[in-house]
Amino acid sequence: SYGGTLAEAADAKGGQENALARHAVAALLNASSSVDYLYSTADVISMVQAAFASGDFNGTKDLFEAQNELGCPLN
């Protein structure tokens, strides 16, 4: 399990679970806003829990990364 805060996760360096942590924080922020985002906050939490349970951090990180790096509709 990841023992850091959301702020620490957003600033985490490295790959695997740290990369997932960074993108999961961004996904939570996107999901909780009025921005059209593919995943709900419940989806993000469930996906992160499943990634930690399976040890497949990169698959979930890649899904979040693809959504997090789409263009901003607010510009």
Short mmCIF file of C-alpha atoms in Angstrom, two decimals:
data_model
loop_
_atom_site.label_atom_id
_atom_site.label_comp_id
_atom_site.label_asym_id
_atom_site.label_seq_id
_atom_site.Cartn_x
_atom_site.Cartn_y
_atom_site.Cartn_z
CA SER A 1 0.00 0.00 0.00
CA TYR A 2 1.03 3.60 -0.54
CA GLY A 3 1.60 5.42 2.74
CA GLY A 4 1.87 9.02 1.57
CA THR A 5 -0.55 11.92 1.49
CA LEU A 6 -2.11 13.17 -1.74
CA ALA A 7 0.38 16.06 -1.79
CA GLU A 8 3.29 13.64 -1.36
CA ALA A 9 1.86 11.36 -4.05
CA ALA A 10 1.58 14.27 -6.48
CA ASP A 11 5.27 15.03 -5.89
CA ALA A 12 6.49 11.40 -5.87
CA LYS A 13 9.49 10.67 -8.08
CA GLY A 14 10.13 7.51 -10.05
CA GLY A 15 8.06 4.85 -11.76
CA GLN A 16 5.75 2.00 -10.85
CA GLU A 17 3.62 2.84 -7.80
CA ASN A 18 5.01 6.40 -7.61
CA ALA A 19 4.04 7.11 -11.22
CA LEU A 20 0.60 5.64 -10.56
CA ALA A 21 0.30 7.79 -7.42
CA ARG A 22 1.05 10.99 -9.38
CA HIS A 23 -1.47 10.23 -12.10
CA ALA A 24 -4.06 9.00 -9.59
CA VAL A 25 -3.95 12.35 -7.77
CA ALA A 26 -4.46 14.17 -11.07
CA ALA A 27 -7.27 11.74 -11.94
CA LEU A 28 -8.99 12.39 -8.60
CA LEU A 29 -8.77 16.14 -9.11
CA ASN A 30 -10.14 15.84 -12.65
CA ALA A 31 -12.90 13.45 -11.60
CA SER A 32 -14.06 15.67 -8.76
CA SER A 33 -14.35 18.81 -10.88
CA SER A 34 -16.99 19.88 -13.36
CA VAL A 35 -14.62 19.02 -16.21
CA ASP A 36 -15.82 16.18 -18.43
CA TYR A 37 -13.58 13.29 -17.34
CA LEU A 38 -13.86 9.62 -18.26
CA TYR A 39 -13.62 8.29 -14.69
CA SER A 40 -15.59 9.11 -11.54
CA THR A 41 -13.85 9.50 -8.19
CA ALA A 42 -15.20 6.06 -7.24
CA ASP A 43 -13.71 4.63 -10.46
CA VAL A 44 -10.31 6.16 -9.71
CA ILE A 45 -10.26 4.80 -6.16
CA SER A 46 -11.36 1.35 -7.30
CA MET A 47 -8.81 1.25 -10.11
CA VAL A 48 -5.96 2.27 -7.78
CA GLN A 49 -6.98 -0.35 -5.22
CA ALA A 50 -7.06 -3.00 -7.96
CA ALA A 51 -3.63 -1.92 -9.24
CA PHE A 52 -2.09 -2.25 -5.78
CA ALA A 53 -3.81 -5.60 -5.24
CA SER A 54 -2.51 -6.98 -8.54
CA GLY A 55 0.84 -5.20 -8.64
CA ASP A 56 0.08 -3.94 -12.18
CA PHE A 57 0.81 -0.26 -11.62
CA ASN A 58 1.71 0.64 -15.20
CA GLY A 59 -1.55 -0.48 -16.81
CA THR A 60 -3.67 1.74 -14.58
CA LYS A 61 -1.13 4.57 -14.71
CA ASP A 62 -1.27 4.48 -18.52
CA LEU A 63 -5.08 4.74 -18.48
CA PHE A 64 -4.99 7.75 -16.17
CA GLU A 65 -2.09 9.33 -18.05
CA ALA A 66 -3.98 9.16 -21.36
CA GLN A 67 -6.98 10.97 -19.84
CA ASN A 68 -4.94 13.40 -17.75
CA GLU A 69 -2.95 14.61 -20.73
CA LEU A 70 -5.88 15.40 -23.02
CA GLY A 71 -6.31 19.03 -23.95
CA CYS A 72 -8.00 21.29 -21.44
CA PRO A 73 -11.52 22.31 -22.55
CA LEU A 74 -11.30 25.45 -20.39
CA ASN A 75 -8.64 27.17 -22.52
#
